[in-house]
């Protein structure tokens, strides 16, 4: 459910295109505005198209969610930007 006051923009970062699309579609159905990135995070993304929150995969090839969180939160403008990490586990046969 979207908080009162307009669209809540979520930046979704995941190198798995299929998973990013599925999660993005689910968030859109709930009324969120979703911006997806399947590549490395660009500083201009936060500068010119600031999200309300970030959802990030933990196991990306270039860098993980913890490194991205350190980079984002190092900038005082983004110090309080919520970042949620997603981990995918393989299920045992």
mmCIF file with all atom_site columns, C-alpha atoms in Angstrom:
data_model
loop_
_atom_site.group_PDB
_atom_site.id
_atom_site.type_symbol
_atom_site.label_atom_id
_atom_site.label_alt_id
_atom_site.label_comp_id
_atom_site.label_asym_id
_atom_site.label_entity_id
_atom_site.label_seq_id
_atom_site.pdbx_PDB_ins_code
_atom_site.Cartn_x
_atom_site.Cartn_y
_atom_site.Cartn_z
_atom_site.occupancy
_atom_site.B_iso_or_equiv
_atom_site.pdbx_formal_charge
_atom_site.auth_seq_id
_atom_site.auth_comp_id
_atom_site.auth_asym_id
_atom_site.auth_atom_id
_atom_site.pdbx_PDB_model_num
ATOM 1  C CA . UNK A 1 1  ? 0.000  0.000   0.000   1.00 0.00 ? 1  UNK A CA 1
ATOM 2  C CA . UNK A 1 2  ? 1.334  3.426   -0.947  1.00 0.00 ? 2  UNK A CA 1
ATOM 3  C CA . UNK A 1 3  ? 1.740  5.992   1.828   1.00 0.00 ? 3  UNK A CA 1
ATOM 4  C CA . UNK A 1 4  ? -0.516 9.066   1.584   1.00 0.00 ? 4  UNK A CA 1
ATOM 5  C CA . UNK A 1 5  ? 0.987  11.901  -0.400  1.00 0.00 ? 5  UNK A CA 1
ATOM 6  C CA . UNK A 1 6  ? 1.645  10.404  -3.803  1.00 0.00 ? 6  UNK A CA 1
ATOM 7  C CA . UNK A 1 7  ? 3.664  7.719   -5.522  1.00 0.00 ? 7  UNK A CA 1
ATOM 8  C CA . UNK A 1 8  ? 6.399  6.048   -3.526  1.00 0.00 ? 8  UNK A CA 1
ATOM 9  C CA . UNK A 1 9  ? 9.344  5.512   -5.890  1.00 0.00 ? 9  UNK A CA 1
ATOM 10 C CA . UNK A 1 10 ? 11.428 2.372   -5.383  1.00 0.00 ? 10 UNK A CA 1
ATOM 11 C CA . UNK A 1 11 ? 14.800 1.854   -7.040  1.00 0.00 ? 11 UNK A CA 1
ATOM 12 C CA . UNK A 1 12 ? 15.198 -1.876  -7.679  1.00 0.00 ? 12 UNK A CA 1
ATOM 13 C CA . UNK A 1 13 ? 18.794 -3.038  -8.238  1.00 0.00 ? 13 UNK A CA 1
ATOM 14 C CA . UNK A 1 14 ? 19.394 -6.630  -9.342  1.00 0.00 ? 14 UNK A CA 1
ATOM 15 C CA . UNK A 1 15 ? 21.632 -8.173  -12.011 1.00 0.00 ? 15 UNK A CA 1
ATOM 16 C CA . UNK A 1 16 ? 19.042 -10.914 -12.601 1.00 0.00 ? 16 UNK A CA 1
ATOM 17 C CA . UNK A 1 17 ? 16.792 -9.358  -15.258 1.00 0.00 ? 17 UNK A CA 1
ATOM 18 C CA . UNK A 1 18 ? 14.047 -11.972 -14.823 1.00 0.00 ? 18 UNK A CA 1
ATOM 19 C CA . UNK A 1 19 ? 13.842 -11.530 -11.041 1.00 0.00 ? 19 UNK A CA 1
ATOM 20 C CA . UNK A 1 20 ? 13.971 -7.723  -11.325 1.00 0.00 ? 20 UNK A CA 1
ATOM 21 C CA . UNK A 1 21 ? 11.057 -7.772  -13.777 1.00 0.00 ? 21 UNK A CA 1
ATOM 22 C CA . UNK A 1 22 ? 8.955  -10.083 -11.604 1.00 0.00 ? 22 UNK A CA 1
ATOM 23 C CA . UNK A 1 23 ? 9.555  -8.079  -8.423  1.00 0.00 ? 23 UNK A CA 1
ATOM 24 C CA . UNK A 1 24 ? 9.078  -4.778  -10.261 1.00 0.00 ? 24 UNK A CA 1
ATOM 25 C CA . UNK A 1 25 ? 5.742  -5.978  -11.666 1.00 0.00 ? 25 UNK A CA 1
ATOM 26 C CA . UNK A 1 26 ? 4.583  -7.057  -8.190  1.00 0.00 ? 26 UNK A CA 1
ATOM 27 C CA . UNK A 1 27 ? 5.528  -3.676  -6.701  1.00 0.00 ? 27 UNK A CA 1
ATOM 28 C CA . UNK A 1 28 ? 3.728  -1.831  -9.514  1.00 0.00 ? 28 UNK A CA 1
ATOM 29 C CA . UNK A 1 29 ? 0.559  -3.861  -8.895  1.00 0.00 ? 29 UNK A CA 1
ATOM 30 C CA . UNK A 1 30 ? 0.679  -2.588  -5.306  1.00 0.00 ? 30 UNK A CA 1
ATOM 31 C CA . UNK A 1 31 ? 0.865  0.993   -6.601  1.00 0.00 ? 31 UNK A CA 1
ATOM 32 C CA . UNK A 1 32 ? 4.574  1.743   -6.282  1.00 0.00 ? 32 UNK A CA 1
ATOM 33 C CA . UNK A 1 33 ? 6.521  3.562   -8.954  1.00 0.00 ? 33 UNK A CA 1
ATOM 34 C CA . UNK A 1 34 ? 9.505  1.349   -9.834  1.00 0.00 ? 34 UNK A CA 1
ATOM 35 C CA . UNK A 1 35 ? 12.800 2.265   -11.449 1.00 0.00 ? 35 UNK A CA 1
ATOM 36 C CA . UNK A 1 36 ? 14.897 -0.806  -12.245 1.00 0.00 ? 36 UNK A CA 1
ATOM 37 C CA . UNK A 1 37 ? 18.630 -1.068  -12.686 1.00 0.00 ? 37 UNK A CA 1
ATOM 38 C CA . UNK A 1 38 ? 20.312 -4.301  -13.715 1.00 0.00 ? 38 UNK A CA 1
ATOM 39 C CA . UNK A 1 39 ? 23.715 -2.654  -13.955 1.00 0.00 ? 39 UNK A CA 1
ATOM 40 C CA . UNK A 1 40 ? 26.028 -0.876  -11.606 1.00 0.00 ? 40 UNK A CA 1
ATOM 41 C CA . UNK A 1 41 ? 24.412 1.981   -9.702  1.00 0.00 ? 41 UNK A CA 1
ATOM 42 C CA . UNK A 1 42 ? 25.013 5.346   -11.332 1.00 0.00 ? 42 UNK A CA 1
ATOM 43 C CA . UNK A 1 43 ? 25.468 8.355   -9.035  1.00 0.00 ? 43 UNK A CA 1
ATOM 44 C CA . UNK A 1 44 ? 23.268 10.386  -11.378 1.00 0.00 ? 44 UNK A CA 1
ATOM 45 C CA . UNK A 1 45 ? 20.392 8.000   -10.659 1.00 0.00 ? 45 UNK A CA 1
ATOM 46 C CA . UNK A 1 46 ? 20.201 9.279   -7.094  1.00 0.00 ? 46 UNK A CA 1
ATOM 47 C CA . UNK A 1 47 ? 21.051 12.857  -8.023  1.00 0.00 ? 47 UNK A CA 1
ATOM 48 C CA . UNK A 1 48 ? 18.366 13.432  -10.666 1.00 0.00 ? 48 UNK A CA 1
ATOM 49 C CA . UNK A 1 49 ? 15.792 10.691  -10.117 1.00 0.00 ? 49 UNK A CA 1
ATOM 50 C CA . UNK A 1 50 ? 15.849 10.236  -6.344  1.00 0.00 ? 50 UNK A CA 1
ATOM 51 C CA . UNK A 1 51 ? 13.886 7.227   -5.066  1.00 0.00 ? 51 UNK A CA 1
ATOM 52 C CA . UNK A 1 52 ? 12.022 7.011   -1.769  1.00 0.00 ? 52 UNK A CA 1
ATOM 53 C CA . UNK A 1 53 ? 13.661 3.646   -1.041  1.00 0.00 ? 53 UNK A CA 1
ATOM 54 C CA . UNK A 1 54 ? 16.044 1.124   -2.597  1.00 0.00 ? 54 UNK A CA 1
ATOM 55 C CA . UNK A 1 55 ? 15.628 -2.644  -2.860  1.00 0.00 ? 55 UNK A CA 1
ATOM 56 C CA . UNK A 1 56 ? 18.915 -4.329  -3.751  1.00 0.00 ? 56 UNK A CA 1
ATOM 57 C CA . UNK A 1 57 ? 20.088 -7.892  -4.343  1.00 0.00 ? 57 UNK A CA 1
ATOM 58 C CA . UNK A 1 58 ? 22.891 -9.069  -2.072  1.00 0.00 ? 58 UNK A CA 1
ATOM 59 C CA . UNK A 1 59 ? 24.671 -11.277 -4.594  1.00 0.00 ? 59 UNK A CA 1
ATOM 60 C CA . UNK A 1 60 ? 25.269 -9.146  -7.664  1.00 0.00 ? 60 UNK A CA 1
ATOM 61 C CA . UNK A 1 61 ? 28.374 -9.657  -9.790  1.00 0.00 ? 61 UNK A CA 1
ATOM 62 C CA . UNK A 1 62 ? 29.853 -6.153  -9.600  1.00 0.00 ? 62 UNK A CA 1
ATOM 63 C CA . UNK A 1 63 ? 29.043 -5.250  -5.993  1.00 0.00 ? 63 UNK A CA 1
ATOM 64 C CA . UNK A 1 64 ? 26.632 -6.347  -3.315  1.00 0.00 ? 64 UNK A CA 1
ATOM 65 C CA . UNK A 1 65 ? 24.005 -4.542  -1.290  1.00 0.00 ? 65 UNK A CA 1
ATOM 66 C CA . UNK A 1 66 ? 26.357 -3.785  1.606   1.00 0.00 ? 66 UNK A CA 1
ATOM 67 C CA . UNK A 1 67 ? 28.852 -2.019  -0.636  1.00 0.00 ? 67 UNK A CA 1
ATOM 68 C CA . UNK A 1 68 ? 26.049 -0.120  -2.367  1.00 0.00 ? 68 UNK A CA 1
ATOM 69 C CA . UNK A 1 69 ? 24.640 0.908   1.031   1.00 0.00 ? 69 UNK A CA 1
ATOM 70 C CA . UNK A 1 70 ? 28.050 2.254   2.121   1.00 0.00 ? 70 UNK A CA 1
ATOM 71 C CA . UNK A 1 71 ? 28.392 4.289   -1.070  1.00 0.00 ? 71 UNK A CA 1
ATOM 72 C CA . UNK A 1 72 ? 24.840 5.674   -0.920  1.00 0.00 ? 72 UNK A CA 1
ATOM 73 C CA . UNK A 1 73 ? 24.860 6.484   2.784   1.00 0.00 ? 73 UNK A CA 1
ATOM 74 C CA . UNK A 1 74 ? 28.287 8.182   2.563   1.00 0.00 ? 74 UNK A CA 1
ATOM 75 C CA . UNK A 1 75 ? 26.533 11.124  0.896   1.00 0.00 ? 75 UNK A CA 1
ATOM 76 C CA . UNK A 1 76 ? 24.770 13.193  3.595   1.00 0.00 ? 76 UNK A CA 1
ATOM 77 C CA . UNK A 1 77 ? 21.785 13.784  1.262   1.00 0.00 ? 77 UNK A CA 1
ATOM 78 C CA . UNK A 1 78 ? 21.171 10.021  1.157   1.00 0.00 ? 78 UNK A CA 1
ATOM 79 C CA . UNK A 1 79 ? 22.154 9.151   4.726   1.00 0.00 ? 79 UNK A CA 1
ATOM 80 C CA . UNK A 1 80 ? 18.566 8.290   5.704   1.00 0.00 ? 80 UNK A CA 1
ATOM 81 C CA . UNK A 1 81 ? 17.500 6.671   2.435   1.00 0.00 ? 81 UNK A CA 1
ATOM 82 C CA . UNK A 1 82 ? 16.024 3.245   3.281   1.00 0.00 ? 82 UNK A CA 1
ATOM 83 C CA . UNK A 1 83 ? 17.765 0.299   1.636   1.00 0.00 ? 83 UNK A CA 1
ATOM 84 C CA . UNK A 1 84 ? 16.411 -3.224  1.800   1.00 0.00 ? 84 UNK A CA 1
ATOM 85 C CA . UNK A 1 85 ? 18.613 -6.207  0.866   1.00 0.00 ? 85 UNK A CA 1
ATOM 86 C CA . UNK A 1 86 ? 17.265 -9.262  -0.912  1.00 0.00 ? 86 UNK A CA 1
ATOM 87 C CA . UNK A 1 87 ? 18.951 -12.641 -0.747  1.00 0.00 ? 87 UNK A CA 1
ATOM 88 C CA . UNK A 1 88 ? 18.003 -15.617 -2.847  1.00 0.00 ? 88 UNK A CA 1
ATOM 89 C CA . UNK A 1 89 ? 18.631 -19.084 -1.500  1.00 0.00 ? 89 UNK A CA 1
ATOM 90 C CA . UNK A 1 90 ? 18.632 -22.223 -3.549  1.00 0.00 ? 90 UNK A CA 1
ATOM 91 C CA . UNK A 1 91 ? 16.269 -24.810 -2.179  1.00 0.00 ? 91 UNK A CA 1
ATOM 92 C CA . UNK A 1 92 ? 17.563 -28.305 -1.463  1.00 0.00 ? 92 UNK A CA 1
ATOM 93 C CA . UNK A 1 93 ? 16.252 -31.134 -3.687  1.00 0.00 ? 93 UNK A CA 1
#
